[in-house]
């Protein structure tokens, strides 16, 4: 190559290098300018939180003060009155200790997976039940509304039970307790025991006549019971004051309302174990009857108890978890709360049957004393020969073993005439086999047992204060399941909504404090929640597993938790749990169809309960309760499917209230395919908060260019 050509090439190379340097310097200056503009955008975003995305508004949503407060709230909601007066009854009825095995199996198959599912969606989307299911699948948004309706129905009568507990609590500061003995009636000539009480018992009479002043049927209203009306008002005032600030107020109360019942249960267990007969009650309770495990009814009742024990479908679980941080390990919470609930039920069962064992021992001793006197009478009259009585028997201080020995001898000797003697075998098992649940256990059987306790007023105060706290813990979750979704959806003030909700519930709840009110409590308990909640949870499972997609949901959980949930949950959510829930729904419908709709009425003249069928209007109410509870699901589906309401027209659901300003927000009704969890690309999807993306979207697009 010629020399001058090399010079020209070198000059050209120098020009290229200089051009590249100029280009790079220009790019650097442009990049600096972009970084400055990006910084300005970031500063602007920090200043104006109204345009933050849904994934970054965590600071604006109330949050739990600490993890313990949240766990206590979930435990308080799931551990309720059913653990104390329903689980022990089912355990005794369905095979004693053998019942625990199907219960544990169903807890693992239905309870924990579905509890984990509700915790997950609530924690990530950070909305109540309405917002959660509307975001996952707008056409199934009625699930959230149905949960709110069921919560309202349950809150109506559940707080009545708290009112009853408050009444007994207020009457416990007396010695002796007012239900210790039957009242005496005086007339012009003489004094006698109240006939209704004499035919039943002191505690039964006090419950039906003094506390409820119950009518003979649901058709006989009898007007308001003013004592129970005041107690119901007090219960709603307590709930309203505790919930008026949301978790800021109720969260602090959880420390007492959730922990105090455990203190009382442990105190009762220790005290009961020191009394005669307690071990007989516990042994009777946990003696397994393995043959009963083969009965389908046992599994159906165990599944129903698991379902309701954890509060699935109410919306309270979702509402509480929505105040968590998104990286909280909700899988650990689900397992922990579920097993705390189970062990609480076992502890309550121990306490109940230790106390009932003591009560049975006291009654059995009275039975032996009365029948021993009858035997002595027969010996004096010559109906029985002294020769048949063993010489070591002393009827003035006869033991249970000696009495049973004499009873067997007399039964053999007087085989033909024995029925005419009217002797009782006085077996403690006969008393323990009298299965009692619900109000019959709390307000009759347990109160009778406590009258035999030393310092009975103290134990009565403790017991009914425990019932009040158990009820309040569940009520907080139930009301939260109503308030949180409505506040999230319609952006009304929580304080005003709480007061209106409690006031409305009290006014409607007056039907439960009539003289016939107890029958309405039974009606609502049987028909307002069971089937609607089963349908709600089935739809929740379907919405996540099949509409949203189980694979996508598992990936979302992995992104949120930082680890992939065990493959076990994949198969539970997609196959096992839906099939089990459908089977439970069918079994419940069949059982409801086979069981005649009715209630146990207290007949004053007979001083006993009698089963009565609901009148025609009562059947209409029962059916209406179930229809109204589940009606929002098809209504919302039809509205969304047929586009009957234009959500872009500026309705309440498309308006957000922040810091005193009203901001219009786009409402996405096609969020079925949106990712729930992928926070890294949150600006590319519809936010669960439906927030304005403005600046961050511009920044992302600029960086892509």
XYZ file of C-alpha atoms in Angstrom:
705
model
C 0.000 0.000 0.000
C 1.427 3.501 -0.851
C 2.656 5.678 1.988
C 0.170 8.468 1.403
C -2.636 5.915 1.527
C -1.545 4.929 5.028
C -1.608 8.541 6.113
C -5.131 8.984 4.761
C -6.268 5.795 6.564
C -4.761 7.013 9.868
C -6.568 10.323 9.511
C -9.832 8.528 8.797
C -9.338 6.306 11.868
C -8.733 9.376 14.044
C -11.931 10.953 12.744
C -13.914 7.772 13.532
C -12.478 7.620 17.056
C -13.321 11.283 17.644
C -16.850 10.705 16.301
C -17.318 7.744 18.621
C -16.073 9.812 21.577
C -18.485 12.604 20.685
C -21.298 10.081 20.387
C -20.475 8.531 23.746
C -20.229 11.918 25.423
C -23.591 12.857 23.983
C -25.044 9.554 25.189
C -23.572 10.163 28.663
C -25.101 13.599 28.839
C -28.421 12.219 27.612
C -28.177 9.441 30.175
C -27.419 11.976 32.915
C -30.402 13.985 31.832
C -32.565 10.852 31.865
C -31.312 9.903 35.334
C -32.110 13.393 36.558
C -35.582 13.155 35.054
C -35.955 9.688 36.605
C -34.934 11.115 39.963
C -37.491 13.856 39.564
C -40.141 11.252 38.799
C -39.135 9.229 41.863
C -39.283 12.319 44.049
C -42.640 13.212 42.575
C -43.885 9.679 43.318
C -42.717 9.892 46.906
C -44.468 13.216 47.342
C -47.729 12.168 45.733
C -48.790 8.846 47.151
C -52.150 9.207 45.414
C -50.627 7.882 42.195
C -48.811 4.969 43.781
C -49.552 1.515 42.502
C -51.506 -1.064 44.464
C -48.286 -2.890 45.260
C -46.857 0.151 47.025
C -49.767 1.467 49.102
C -48.991 -0.785 52.027
C -48.130 2.164 54.221
C -51.584 3.662 53.657
C -53.457 0.521 54.718
C -53.732 -0.210 58.447
C -51.379 -2.941 59.604
C -50.961 -5.172 62.628
C -48.592 -3.837 65.252
C -46.796 -7.178 65.366
C -47.099 -10.807 64.331
C -48.398 -11.912 67.738
C -51.358 -9.541 67.505
C -52.281 -10.963 64.111
C -51.989 -14.591 65.256
C -54.130 -13.845 68.319
C -56.751 -12.232 66.075
C -56.920 -15.301 63.834
C -56.970 -17.630 66.852
C -59.661 -15.526 68.529
C -61.785 -15.668 65.380
C -61.400 -19.412 64.782
C -61.581 -20.502 68.440
C -65.130 -19.776 69.509
C -68.052 -21.123 71.456
C -68.214 -24.181 69.194
C -64.887 -25.422 70.540
C -66.338 -25.497 74.052
C -69.886 -26.736 73.551
C -69.935 -28.404 70.110
C -66.672 -30.359 69.766
C -66.974 -32.250 73.111
C -70.517 -33.305 72.200
C -69.428 -34.580 68.771
C -66.466 -36.352 70.330
C -68.692 -38.180 72.807
C -71.394 -38.917 70.240
C -69.089 -40.218 67.496
C -66.803 -42.693 69.174
C -64.928 -40.840 71.899
C -61.179 -40.841 71.262
C -61.721 -42.550 67.893
C -63.413 -39.367 66.616
C -60.114 -37.493 66.789
C -58.660 -39.527 63.903
C -61.229 -38.596 61.218
C -61.177 -35.040 62.534
C -57.381 -34.822 62.112
C -57.514 -36.382 58.638
C -60.159 -33.925 57.482
C -58.259 -31.045 59.074
C -55.317 -31.922 56.814
C -57.451 -32.519 53.709
C -59.991 -29.686 53.965
C -59.083 -27.393 56.848
C -55.445 -26.385 56.427
C -55.386 -26.180 52.572
C -58.489 -23.974 52.383
C -57.402 -21.884 55.362
C -54.025 -21.370 53.637
C -55.831 -20.410 50.424
C -57.903 -17.693 52.123
C -54.874 -16.334 53.996
C -52.874 -16.167 50.742
C -55.367 -14.266 48.612
C -56.191 -11.841 51.416
C -52.549 -11.110 52.188
C -51.478 -10.518 48.590
C -54.431 -8.562 47.225
C -54.841 -6.678 50.522
C -58.571 -6.321 50.211
C -61.644 -7.735 51.938
C -63.648 -10.608 50.489
C -65.498 -8.470 47.930
C -62.328 -6.957 46.492
C -60.425 -10.255 46.520
C -62.930 -12.309 44.541
C -63.853 -9.421 42.272
C -60.168 -9.113 41.381
C -59.604 -12.832 40.828
C -62.726 -13.230 38.695
C -65.214 -10.358 38.351
C -67.966 -12.750 37.276
C -67.546 -14.553 40.610
C -67.436 -11.294 42.560
C -70.710 -12.262 44.204
C -68.750 -14.664 46.428
C -67.571 -11.709 48.501
C -71.056 -10.242 48.801
C -72.432 -13.649 49.838
C -69.777 -13.869 52.572
C -70.866 -10.460 53.883
C -74.530 -11.500 53.973
C -73.724 -14.729 55.846
C -71.524 -12.801 58.291
C -74.388 -10.420 58.978
C -76.864 -13.247 59.594
C -74.451 -15.004 61.947
C -73.587 -11.782 63.791
C -77.304 -11.178 64.449
C -77.766 -14.265 66.614
C -74.169 -14.847 67.754
C -74.185 -11.621 69.731
C -77.412 -12.756 71.412
C -75.428 -15.662 72.902
C -72.874 -13.142 74.187
C -75.821 -11.258 75.710
C -76.971 -14.424 77.483
C -73.441 -14.920 78.827
C -73.379 -11.325 80.055
C -76.654 -11.925 81.903
C -75.318 -15.021 83.676
C -72.051 -13.219 84.366
C -73.945 -10.372 86.065
C -75.933 -12.865 88.165
C -72.855 -14.804 89.309
C -71.852 -12.353 92.062
C -74.144 -14.032 94.599
C -73.770 -16.676 97.260
C -75.487 -19.047 96.754
C -75.880 -18.790 92.997
C -79.473 -17.930 91.970
C -79.824 -21.216 90.045
C -78.606 -23.314 92.978
C -82.068 -24.238 94.281
C -85.662 -24.167 93.118
C -87.601 -21.061 94.199
C -90.365 -21.298 96.780
C -93.879 -20.057 96.076
C -96.018 -18.703 98.904
C -99.782 -18.518 99.001
C -102.268 -17.730 101.741
C -102.035 -21.143 103.396
C -98.595 -22.641 102.782
C -95.260 -22.496 100.934
C -94.310 -24.941 98.195
C -91.651 -25.480 95.542
C -92.304 -24.001 92.106
C -93.968 -26.906 90.188
C -92.144 -26.230 86.898
C -88.809 -26.319 88.716
C -89.711 -29.400 90.738
C -90.523 -31.326 87.557
C -87.204 -30.375 85.905
C -84.215 -28.991 87.845
C -83.060 -25.724 89.359
C -80.630 -24.862 86.544
C -83.090 -25.884 83.806
C -85.846 -23.814 85.390
C -83.571 -20.781 85.778
C -82.495 -20.952 82.123
C -85.925 -21.319 80.574
C -88.032 -19.319 83.008
C -85.836 -16.754 84.790
C -83.390 -15.957 81.994
C -85.372 -16.480 78.771
C -88.922 -16.516 80.164
C -89.563 -18.650 77.114
C -92.899 -19.123 75.374
C -94.395 -22.484 74.414
C -93.811 -22.085 70.670
C -92.201 -19.872 68.053
C -95.639 -18.487 67.117
C -96.141 -17.044 70.617
C -94.008 -13.908 70.632
C -94.758 -12.815 74.198
C -93.149 -9.385 73.652
C -89.604 -8.334 74.509
C -87.676 -9.770 77.427
C -86.330 -6.518 78.881
C -83.462 -8.173 80.761
C -82.118 -9.820 77.615
C -82.763 -6.676 75.565
C -80.445 -4.706 77.858
C -77.825 -7.461 77.691
C -78.027 -7.533 73.874
C -77.599 -3.752 73.763
C -74.560 -4.023 76.056
C -73.059 -6.723 73.813
C -73.448 -4.581 70.679
C -72.020 -1.522 72.441
C -68.916 -3.548 73.390
C -68.519 -4.842 69.821
C -69.032 -1.379 68.325
C -66.483 0.298 70.608
C -63.956 -2.469 69.978
C -64.364 -2.348 66.181
C -64.881 1.367 65.568
C -61.207 1.978 64.733
C -60.717 -1.338 62.966
C -57.660 -3.363 63.916
C -56.175 -0.335 65.688
C -58.809 -0.760 68.408
C -59.752 -4.446 68.195
C -56.126 -5.583 67.853
C -55.239 -4.401 71.350
C -58.284 -6.111 72.852
C -57.169 -9.391 71.246
C -54.409 -9.781 73.833
C -57.045 -10.248 76.520
C -59.995 -11.749 74.621
C -57.859 -14.426 72.954
C -55.603 -15.399 75.870
C -58.013 -15.183 78.809
C -60.080 -18.262 77.760
C -56.937 -20.409 77.912
C -56.218 -19.216 81.452
C -59.773 -20.115 82.492
C -59.702 -23.518 80.767
C -56.430 -24.448 82.473
C -57.750 -23.292 85.857
C -60.925 -25.323 85.370
C -58.949 -28.389 84.322
C -56.652 -28.245 87.358
C -59.575 -27.640 89.714
C -61.715 -30.352 88.168
C -58.930 -32.944 88.336
C -58.869 -32.466 92.106
C -62.567 -33.380 92.392
C -64.127 -36.847 92.636
C -65.327 -38.364 89.398
C -63.292 -36.154 87.031
C -61.101 -39.032 85.872
C -64.233 -41.118 85.231
C -65.496 -38.387 82.913
C -62.207 -38.119 81.026
C -61.876 -41.899 80.735
C -65.443 -42.141 79.447
C -64.753 -39.358 76.962
C -61.614 -40.790 75.380
C -62.462 -44.481 75.429
C -62.357 -45.185 71.678
C -65.253 -46.864 69.922
C -63.422 -47.824 66.763
C -66.432 -49.413 65.060
C -68.073 -45.970 64.746
C -65.306 -44.767 62.404
C -66.923 -46.824 59.635
C -70.127 -44.793 59.783
C -70.413 -42.029 57.098
C -72.282 -39.788 59.541
C -69.169 -39.528 61.742
C -67.058 -38.277 58.828
C -69.756 -35.840 57.704
C -70.032 -34.290 61.160
C -66.233 -34.174 61.536
C -65.905 -32.398 58.169
C -68.615 -29.903 59.113
C -66.908 -29.169 62.427
C -63.512 -28.647 60.731
C -65.154 -26.350 58.219
C -66.829 -24.104 60.764
C -64.094 -24.293 63.417
C -61.651 -22.422 61.158
C -64.208 -19.833 60.025
C -63.866 -20.690 56.336
C -66.010 -18.656 53.954
C -66.950 -15.946 56.444
C -64.479 -13.420 55.052
C -62.962 -12.741 58.469
C -59.847 -14.768 57.642
C -59.355 -12.812 54.406
C -60.021 -9.476 56.130
C -57.492 -10.095 58.916
C -54.799 -11.351 56.533
C -55.297 -8.326 54.264
C -53.595 -6.172 56.916
C -50.392 -8.249 56.707
C -47.200 -7.500 54.828
C -47.047 -9.283 51.501
C -43.925 -11.262 52.388
C -45.441 -12.692 55.575
C -45.192 -16.495 55.789
C -48.928 -17.205 55.691
C -48.312 -20.952 55.238
C -46.798 -21.100 58.718
C -49.754 -19.074 60.027
C -52.266 -21.476 58.469
C -50.676 -24.559 60.034
C -50.125 -22.866 63.398
C -53.659 -21.480 63.799
C -55.246 -24.745 62.607
C -53.417 -26.844 65.184
C -53.963 -24.286 67.951
C -57.659 -24.583 67.145
C -57.504 -28.389 67.296
C -55.626 -28.533 70.593
C -57.983 -25.927 72.069
C -60.893 -28.206 71.200
C -59.162 -31.143 72.890
C -58.384 -29.012 75.962
C -62.004 -27.835 76.148
C -63.169 -31.451 75.852
C -60.938 -32.448 78.764
C -62.343 -29.617 80.872
C -65.972 -30.283 79.954
C -65.868 -33.988 80.744
C -63.757 -33.579 83.856
C -66.439 -31.211 85.178
C -69.298 -33.387 83.922
C -67.588 -36.402 85.500
C -67.622 -34.588 88.833
C -71.289 -33.661 88.312
C -72.141 -37.275 87.441
C -70.315 -38.428 90.580
C -72.373 -36.070 92.776
C -75.640 -37.185 91.161
C -74.592 -40.830 91.417
C -73.880 -40.459 95.146
C -77.356 -39.010 95.668
C -78.833 -41.870 93.654
C -77.026 -44.465 95.777
C -78.129 -42.776 99.024
C -81.777 -42.618 97.931
C -81.868 -46.233 96.717
C -80.057 -47.461 99.839
C -82.838 -45.924 101.918
C -85.364 -47.764 99.751
C -83.551 -51.079 100.356
C -83.525 -50.440 104.123
C -87.255 -49.739 103.910
C -87.852 -53.018 102.035
C -85.807 -54.893 104.682
C -87.909 -53.418 107.491
C -91.154 -54.230 105.686
C -90.029 -57.796 105.023
C -90.055 -57.466 101.246
C -86.374 -58.384 101.330
C -84.626 -60.879 103.606
C -81.656 -59.795 105.714
C -79.971 -63.087 104.796
C -79.300 -62.004 101.219
C -77.353 -58.883 102.301
C -73.595 -59.491 102.812
C -72.537 -58.867 106.424
C -69.890 -56.280 105.572
C -72.443 -53.928 103.952
C -73.113 -50.793 105.997
C -76.024 -48.858 104.486
C -75.253 -45.762 106.557
C -72.000 -45.286 104.604
C -72.395 -47.511 101.552
C -69.852 -47.264 98.727
C -70.683 -47.468 95.043
C -69.131 -50.954 94.811
C -71.145 -52.243 97.784
C -74.372 -50.797 96.431
C -73.857 -52.400 93.004
C -73.175 -55.727 94.748
C -76.446 -55.513 96.724
C -78.309 -54.360 93.591
C -77.114 -57.419 91.629
C -78.067 -59.772 94.489
C -81.562 -58.311 94.848
C -82.039 -58.453 91.069
C -81.211 -62.197 91.041
C -83.262 -63.094 94.127
C -86.329 -61.050 93.201
C -86.132 -61.709 89.496
C -89.871 -61.621 88.848
C -90.738 -58.917 91.383
C -87.698 -56.731 90.759
C -89.329 -54.165 88.398
C -91.945 -53.415 91.072
C -89.207 -52.384 93.525
C -88.213 -49.409 91.281
C -84.556 -49.612 92.240
C -82.037 -47.729 90.122
C -78.680 -49.229 89.115
C -76.959 -45.841 89.733
C -74.234 -46.301 87.096
C -72.076 -43.219 86.548
C -71.843 -44.087 82.839
C -75.597 -43.620 82.462
C -75.252 -39.998 83.557
C -72.207 -39.432 81.346
C -74.000 -40.884 78.323
C -76.544 -38.069 78.433
C -75.123 -36.128 75.502
C -75.508 -32.368 75.918
C -74.394 -29.608 73.557
C -74.838 -25.905 72.878
C -76.800 -23.825 75.322
C -77.853 -26.983 77.161
C -74.229 -27.627 78.051
C -73.208 -24.065 78.908
C -76.299 -22.759 80.661
C -77.719 -25.933 82.225
C -75.255 -28.825 82.667
C -72.139 -26.742 83.370
C -73.939 -24.286 85.633
C -75.337 -27.194 87.647
C -71.850 -28.668 88.029
C -70.479 -25.336 89.239
C -73.063 -25.140 92.040
C -71.240 -28.100 93.622
C -67.831 -26.395 93.374
C -66.341 -24.835 96.491
C -66.446 -21.033 95.993
C -68.965 -21.550 93.189
C -69.566 -17.806 92.460
C -65.880 -17.336 91.597
C -65.928 -20.214 89.099
C -69.210 -19.026 87.639
C -67.792 -15.538 87.064
C -64.709 -17.030 85.405
C -66.711 -19.388 83.200
C -69.146 -16.830 81.822
C -66.424 -14.230 81.387
C -64.605 -16.862 79.321
C -67.733 -17.398 77.189
C -68.017 -13.632 76.651
C -64.392 -13.452 75.491
C -64.718 -16.486 73.231
C -67.793 -14.932 71.674
C -66.201 -11.514 71.255
C -63.126 -12.966 69.528
C -65.368 -14.615 66.936
C -67.570 -11.517 66.659
C -64.567 -9.302 65.879
C -63.687 -11.526 62.917
C -67.301 -11.743 61.787
C -67.811 -7.954 61.858
C -64.431 -7.444 60.175
C -65.710 -9.750 57.430
C -68.521 -7.234 56.859
C -66.791 -3.883 57.419
C -63.478 -4.408 55.590
C -64.932 -5.477 52.196
C -67.468 -2.636 52.177
C -64.881 -0.004 53.171
C -62.431 -1.308 50.535
C -65.078 -1.373 47.805
C -67.139 1.742 48.461
C -64.579 3.802 50.422
C -66.953 4.856 53.181
C -65.669 5.915 56.597
C -65.076 2.896 58.779
C -66.293 4.574 61.973
C -69.658 5.562 60.479
C -70.159 2.186 58.813
C -69.354 0.321 62.052
C -71.880 2.331 64.050
C -74.590 1.911 61.387
C -73.905 -1.823 61.096
C -74.068 -2.412 64.868
C -77.178 -0.244 65.281
C -78.980 -2.024 62.433
C -77.960 -5.433 63.783
C -79.251 -4.544 67.256
C -82.615 -3.432 65.865
C -83.037 -6.604 63.793
C -81.692 -8.668 66.694
C -84.669 -7.694 68.856
C -86.494 -10.699 67.376
C -84.037 -12.879 69.337
C -84.864 -11.298 72.700
C -88.580 -11.895 72.504
C -89.953 -14.633 74.721
C -89.793 -16.838 71.619
C -86.328 -15.551 70.700
C -84.460 -18.770 71.505
C -86.388 -20.550 68.752
C -85.287 -17.920 66.212
C -81.676 -18.409 67.321
C -82.076 -22.119 66.539
C -83.607 -21.292 63.155
C -80.796 -18.940 62.124
C -78.134 -21.318 63.420
C -79.545 -24.214 61.374
C -80.364 -22.459 58.101
C -78.561 -19.136 57.630
C -74.966 -20.344 57.396
C -74.439 -24.078 56.806
C -75.332 -24.546 53.125
C -74.491 -20.981 51.969
C -70.998 -21.162 53.474
C -70.343 -24.547 51.882
C -71.317 -23.141 48.484
C -69.162 -20.041 49.074
C -66.039 -22.080 49.907
C -66.604 -24.436 46.954
C -66.766 -21.401 44.651
C -63.634 -19.954 46.275
C -61.779 -23.174 45.531
C -63.063 -23.267 41.942
C -62.211 -19.585 41.375
C -58.577 -20.077 42.391
C -57.946 -23.574 41.031
C -59.805 -23.472 37.713
C -60.769 -19.890 36.806
C -57.551 -18.175 37.837
C -55.433 -21.298 37.371
C -53.766 -23.443 39.991
C -50.360 -23.375 38.263
C -50.351 -19.602 38.093
C -51.478 -19.425 41.731
C -48.637 -21.719 42.845
C -46.149 -19.498 40.987
C -47.648 -16.436 42.630
C -47.248 -18.027 46.065
C -43.632 -18.848 45.264
C -42.991 -15.230 44.339
C -44.753 -13.926 47.467
C -43.419 -16.375 50.069
C -39.950 -16.835 48.629
C -40.405 -20.616 48.392
C -42.690 -22.991 46.550
C -45.461 -24.534 48.664
C -45.400 -28.287 48.962
C -46.847 -30.114 45.957
C -49.393 -31.535 48.399
C -51.368 -28.284 48.223
C -51.519 -28.468 44.423
C -53.373 -31.789 44.544
C -55.528 -30.737 47.490
C -56.707 -27.515 45.860
C -57.213 -28.992 42.396
C -58.653 -32.426 43.113
C -59.206 -33.581 46.693
C -60.671 -30.501 48.429
C -63.267 -29.721 45.721
C -64.447 -33.347 45.708
C -64.605 -33.471 49.504
C -66.514 -30.186 49.652
C -68.996 -31.323 47.008
C -69.511 -34.580 48.900
C -70.048 -32.628 52.117
C -72.545 -30.325 50.381
C -74.525 -33.258 48.995
C -74.483 -35.037 52.369
C -75.637 -31.858 54.128
C -78.499 -31.353 51.656
C -79.583 -34.994 52.041
C -79.368 -34.775 55.835
C -81.362 -31.538 55.841
C -83.973 -33.146 53.597
C -84.289 -36.234 55.790
C -84.434 -34.270 59.050
C -87.855 -32.744 59.664
C -87.504 -28.950 59.949
C -88.385 -27.992 63.483
C -87.159 -27.000 66.925
C -87.252 -28.141 70.549
C -89.859 -26.076 72.400
C -90.037 -25.798 76.178
C -93.545 -26.709 77.337
C -94.255 -24.991 80.645
C -96.981 -27.371 81.874
C -94.865 -30.475 81.221
C -91.602 -28.795 82.256
C -89.848 -30.582 79.416
C -88.786 -30.102 75.801
C -90.950 -31.205 72.914
C -90.078 -31.238 69.218
C -92.353 -29.003 67.144
C -92.405 -28.409 63.390
C -92.041 -24.898 62.020
C -95.285 -23.232 60.901
C -95.665 -22.343 57.225
C -94.312 -18.832 57.693
C -91.357 -20.314 59.598
C -90.504 -22.561 56.637
C -90.659 -19.520 54.355
C -88.173 -17.722 56.638
C -85.831 -20.745 56.679
C -85.799 -20.987 52.879
C -85.454 -17.201 52.528
C -82.375 -17.186 54.766
C -80.595 -19.700 52.536
C -81.671 -18.007 49.296
C -80.752 -14.489 50.419
C -77.332 -15.651 51.601
C -76.358 -17.196 48.270
C -78.347 -14.864 45.964
C -75.473 -12.373 45.385
C -73.465 -15.040 43.520
C -75.862 -15.536 40.563
C -76.952 -11.876 40.583
C -73.394 -10.539 40.207
C -72.593 -13.232 37.631
C -75.567 -12.249 35.442
C -74.821 -8.520 35.806
C -71.176 -8.974 34.825
C -71.895 -11.559 32.134
C -74.543 -9.440 30.441
C -72.885 -6.054 31.157
C -76.088 -4.772 32.747
C -74.168 -2.088 34.674
C -71.550 0.117 33.069
C -68.743 0.269 35.632
C -67.055 3.112 33.776
C -69.990 5.397 34.438
C -68.553 6.609 37.710
C -70.295 4.471 40.261
C -69.174 4.144 43.855
C -66.979 1.151 43.105
C -64.823 3.208 40.750
C -64.098 6.007 43.178
C -61.315 6.086 45.734
C -61.150 8.470 48.676
C -57.634 9.386 49.775
C -56.561 12.193 52.016
C -59.751 14.147 51.512
C -59.576 14.031 47.718
C -61.740 12.081 45.308
C -59.893 10.357 42.491
C -61.535 8.637 39.563
C -60.020 5.227 38.952
C -60.399 2.815 36.054
C -62.148 -0.381 37.056
C -60.839 -3.494 35.328
C -63.537 -6.106 34.861
C -61.354 -8.414 32.829
C -58.826 -9.243 35.518
C -59.259 -13.009 35.260
C -55.863 -13.435 33.631
C -54.004 -10.802 35.640
C -51.237 -12.001 37.873
C -51.925 -11.762 41.579
C -48.431 -11.819 42.834
C -45.843 -10.704 40.283
C -44.897 -7.415 41.883
C -41.893 -7.014 39.556
C -44.145 -6.312 36.583
C -46.957 -4.766 38.536
C -47.045 -1.706 36.321
C -48.018 -3.908 33.372
C -51.090 -5.347 35.030
C -54.265 -4.138 36.626
C -53.521 -3.329 40.224
C -55.728 -4.866 42.899
C -56.165 -1.316 44.107
C -57.078 -0.144 40.617
C -54.575 2.695 41.175
C -53.394 5.332 38.676
C -50.092 4.290 37.190
C -49.159 7.608 35.549
C -45.533 8.436 36.210
C -44.233 4.888 36.717
C -45.788 3.710 33.428
C -44.141 6.633 31.613
C -40.804 5.794 33.230
C -41.066 2.107 32.247
C -41.918 2.949 28.636
C -39.076 5.494 28.435
C -36.588 2.926 29.701
C -37.859 0.412 27.098
C -37.251 2.971 24.323
